[in-house]
Short mmCIF file of C-alpha atoms in Angstrom, two decimals:
data_model
loop_
_atom_site.label_atom_id
_atom_site.label_comp_id
_atom_site.label_asym_id
_atom_site.label_seq_id
_atom_site.Cartn_x
_atom_site.Cartn_y
_atom_site.Cartn_z
CA MET A 1 -7.59 -23.48 9.69
CA THR A 2 -3.84 -23.90 9.78
CA GLU A 3 -2.89 -27.44 8.84
CA VAL A 4 -0.04 -29.10 10.73
CA VAL A 5 2.21 -31.13 8.43
CA PRO A 6 4.83 -33.34 10.08
CA THR A 7 7.49 -34.76 7.78
CA VAL A 8 10.52 -36.85 8.61
CA THR A 9 13.79 -36.49 6.75
CA GLY A 10 16.49 -38.75 8.10
CA THR A 11 16.37 -38.31 11.86
CA VAL A 12 14.64 -34.91 11.91
CA MET A 13 10.91 -34.30 12.13
CA THR A 14 9.86 -30.98 10.63
CA ILE A 15 6.49 -29.74 11.85
CA THR A 16 5.19 -27.20 9.36
CA LEU A 17 2.32 -24.85 10.11
CA ASN A 18 0.61 -24.62 6.73
CA GLY A 19 -1.96 -21.86 6.70
CA PRO A 20 -0.28 -19.03 4.83
CA ASP A 21 -3.59 -17.29 4.08
CA ARG A 22 -4.21 -17.11 7.86
CA MET A 23 -0.54 -16.43 8.67
CA ASN A 24 -0.31 -19.83 10.35
CA SER A 25 -2.68 -18.82 13.11
CA LEU A 26 -3.84 -21.13 15.89
CA ASP A 27 -7.22 -22.66 16.60
CA PRO A 28 -8.32 -25.93 18.26
CA GLY A 29 -7.71 -27.96 15.10
CA THR A 30 -4.19 -26.61 14.78
CA LEU A 31 -3.52 -27.48 18.40
CA ASP A 32 -4.81 -31.02 17.77
CA GLY A 33 -2.36 -31.28 14.87
CA LEU A 34 0.57 -30.04 16.96
CA ASN A 35 -0.16 -32.58 19.69
CA ALA A 36 -0.54 -35.36 17.10
CA ALA A 37 2.87 -34.43 15.66
CA LEU A 38 4.48 -34.73 19.10
CA ASP A 39 2.67 -38.05 19.61
CA ALA A 40 4.18 -39.32 16.35
CA ALA A 41 7.63 -38.06 17.36
CA GLU A 42 7.37 -39.93 20.66
CA ARG A 43 6.64 -43.16 18.79
CA ASP A 44 9.65 -42.83 16.44
CA PRO A 45 12.86 -43.86 18.20
CA SER A 46 14.97 -42.90 15.16
CA LEU A 47 14.34 -39.18 15.61
CA THR A 48 17.04 -36.94 17.02
CA SER A 49 15.37 -33.51 16.79
CA LEU A 50 12.30 -31.45 15.87
CA VAL A 51 12.06 -28.34 13.70
CA ILE A 52 8.93 -26.17 13.80
CA THR A 53 8.35 -23.71 10.98
CA GLY A 54 5.61 -21.99 9.01
CA THR A 55 4.73 -21.42 5.37
CA GLY A 56 4.37 -18.04 3.72
CA ARG A 57 5.05 -14.69 5.43
CA ALA A 58 4.69 -15.96 8.99
CA PHE A 59 6.04 -18.46 11.43
CA CYS A 60 2.84 -18.07 13.48
CA VAL A 61 0.87 -14.98 14.46
CA GLY A 62 -0.96 -16.58 17.38
CA MET A 63 -4.66 -17.17 17.73
CA ASP A 64 -6.81 -17.13 14.61
CA ILE A 65 -8.73 -13.85 14.55
CA GLY A 66 -12.03 -15.57 13.71
CA PHE A 67 -11.58 -18.00 16.57
CA LEU A 68 -10.62 -15.10 18.84
CA GLY A 69 -14.11 -13.71 18.23
CA ASP A 70 -15.58 -16.99 19.50
CA CYS A 71 -13.28 -16.76 22.52
CA PHE A 72 -14.40 -13.25 23.40
CA ALA A 73 -18.05 -14.28 22.96
CA ASP A 74 -17.64 -17.06 25.56
CA PRO A 75 -14.43 -16.62 27.60
CA PRO A 76 -15.09 -19.37 30.18
CA GLY A 77 -16.45 -21.87 27.67
CA VAL A 78 -14.08 -21.30 24.72
CA PHE A 79 -11.13 -19.04 25.54
CA VAL A 80 -10.07 -20.50 28.89
CA PRO A 81 -10.13 -24.15 27.73
CA PHE A 82 -8.16 -23.28 24.58
CA ILE A 83 -5.53 -21.29 26.46
CA ARG A 84 -5.23 -24.10 29.00
CA ARG A 85 -4.70 -26.63 26.19
CA TYR A 86 -2.18 -24.41 24.42
CA HIS A 87 -0.26 -23.82 27.64
CA GLU A 88 -0.20 -27.60 28.24
CA PHE A 89 1.11 -28.15 24.70
CA LEU A 90 3.86 -25.55 25.19
CA ASP A 91 4.84 -27.15 28.51
CA ARG A 92 4.97 -30.51 26.72
CA LEU A 93 7.12 -29.10 23.93
CA GLU A 94 9.46 -27.38 26.38
CA ALA A 95 9.94 -30.66 28.30
CA PHE A 96 10.10 -32.85 25.17
CA PRO A 97 13.09 -35.22 25.25
CA LEU A 98 14.26 -34.24 21.74
CA PRO A 99 15.81 -30.83 21.07
CA SER A 100 13.45 -28.49 19.25
CA VAL A 101 14.27 -25.68 16.86
CA ALA A 102 11.93 -22.86 15.87
CA ALA A 103 12.82 -21.94 12.28
CA VAL A 104 11.28 -18.47 12.14
CA ASN A 105 10.74 -17.32 8.58
CA GLY A 106 8.55 -14.24 9.11
CA LEU A 107 6.18 -12.92 11.73
CA ALA A 108 6.18 -14.58 15.15
CA ARG A 109 3.65 -12.69 17.25
CA ALA A 110 1.58 -13.32 20.38
CA GLY A 111 0.96 -17.10 20.52
CA GLY A 112 3.61 -17.62 17.83
CA PHE A 113 6.10 -15.84 20.08
CA GLU A 114 5.01 -18.16 22.90
CA LEU A 115 5.58 -21.14 20.57
CA LEU A 116 9.15 -20.14 19.74
CA LEU A 117 9.88 -19.52 23.44
CA ALA A 118 8.95 -23.14 24.19
CA CYS A 119 11.58 -24.39 21.72
CA ASP A 120 15.17 -25.08 22.74
CA PHE A 121 16.70 -23.09 19.89
CA VAL A 122 15.50 -20.33 17.56
CA LEU A 123 16.88 -19.71 14.08
CA ALA A 124 15.45 -16.52 12.63
CA ALA A 125 15.63 -15.36 9.03
CA ASP A 126 16.74 -11.78 8.39
CA GLU A 127 13.13 -10.87 7.59
CA ALA A 128 11.75 -12.45 10.79
CA ARG A 129 9.85 -10.13 13.09
CA VAL A 130 9.43 -11.46 16.61
CA GLY A 131 7.53 -10.01 19.53
CA ASP A 132 4.83 -10.36 22.11
CA THR A 133 1.92 -8.30 20.87
CA HIS A 134 -0.69 -9.39 23.42
CA SER A 135 -0.82 -5.96 25.02
CA ASP A 136 -1.62 -4.40 21.62
CA PHE A 137 -4.96 -6.21 21.89
CA GLY A 138 -5.52 -5.57 25.59
CA ILE A 139 -4.92 -9.18 26.62
CA VAL A 140 -2.30 -10.91 28.73
CA PRO A 141 -0.05 -13.66 27.34
CA GLY A 142 -2.01 -16.61 28.68
CA ALA A 143 0.15 -19.50 27.49
CA GLY A 144 3.34 -18.79 29.38
CA ALA A 145 5.20 -15.98 27.61
CA SER A 146 5.25 -13.80 30.71
CA GLN A 147 7.24 -16.55 32.47
CA ARG A 148 9.25 -18.00 29.57
CA ALA A 149 10.43 -14.71 28.06
CA PRO A 150 12.33 -13.42 31.11
CA ARG A 151 13.67 -16.90 31.83
CA LYS A 152 14.96 -17.42 28.29
CA LEU A 153 15.72 -13.85 27.19
CA GLY A 154 16.73 -12.22 30.46
CA ASP A 155 15.03 -9.31 32.16
CA GLN A 156 16.67 -6.41 30.38
#
């Protein structure tokens, strides 16, 4: 599981996805941690901004491959509820009253691409590799990338 580590330095909360061995992939526990970090940010009136980043070679590669197997085994019972929760989290992040920055240090694919699209700003390292790879796996971007990408990046 990718651990979510929120830290506050001055007036900035940094939310670090810490699962380098899993390339900071997403599962229900990670989503719980992301929501808990936003809950903490809402309770701290001293904060002026959020930074979301990842450890290791990736910002976030999207859904954990092991969890994806569970999703495919039971789409209505596992996949649909998770995607609904992730989409709700991304909507919450996009509407969050503090500005958010995705600090992309490596791979940002599929759900990780959707995560950076929900942020207000993106700072990408030279070695960052960003893209929506859902179609590579024969699935649609279920958490909003098909709407956010054209709105934020344009349609060209």
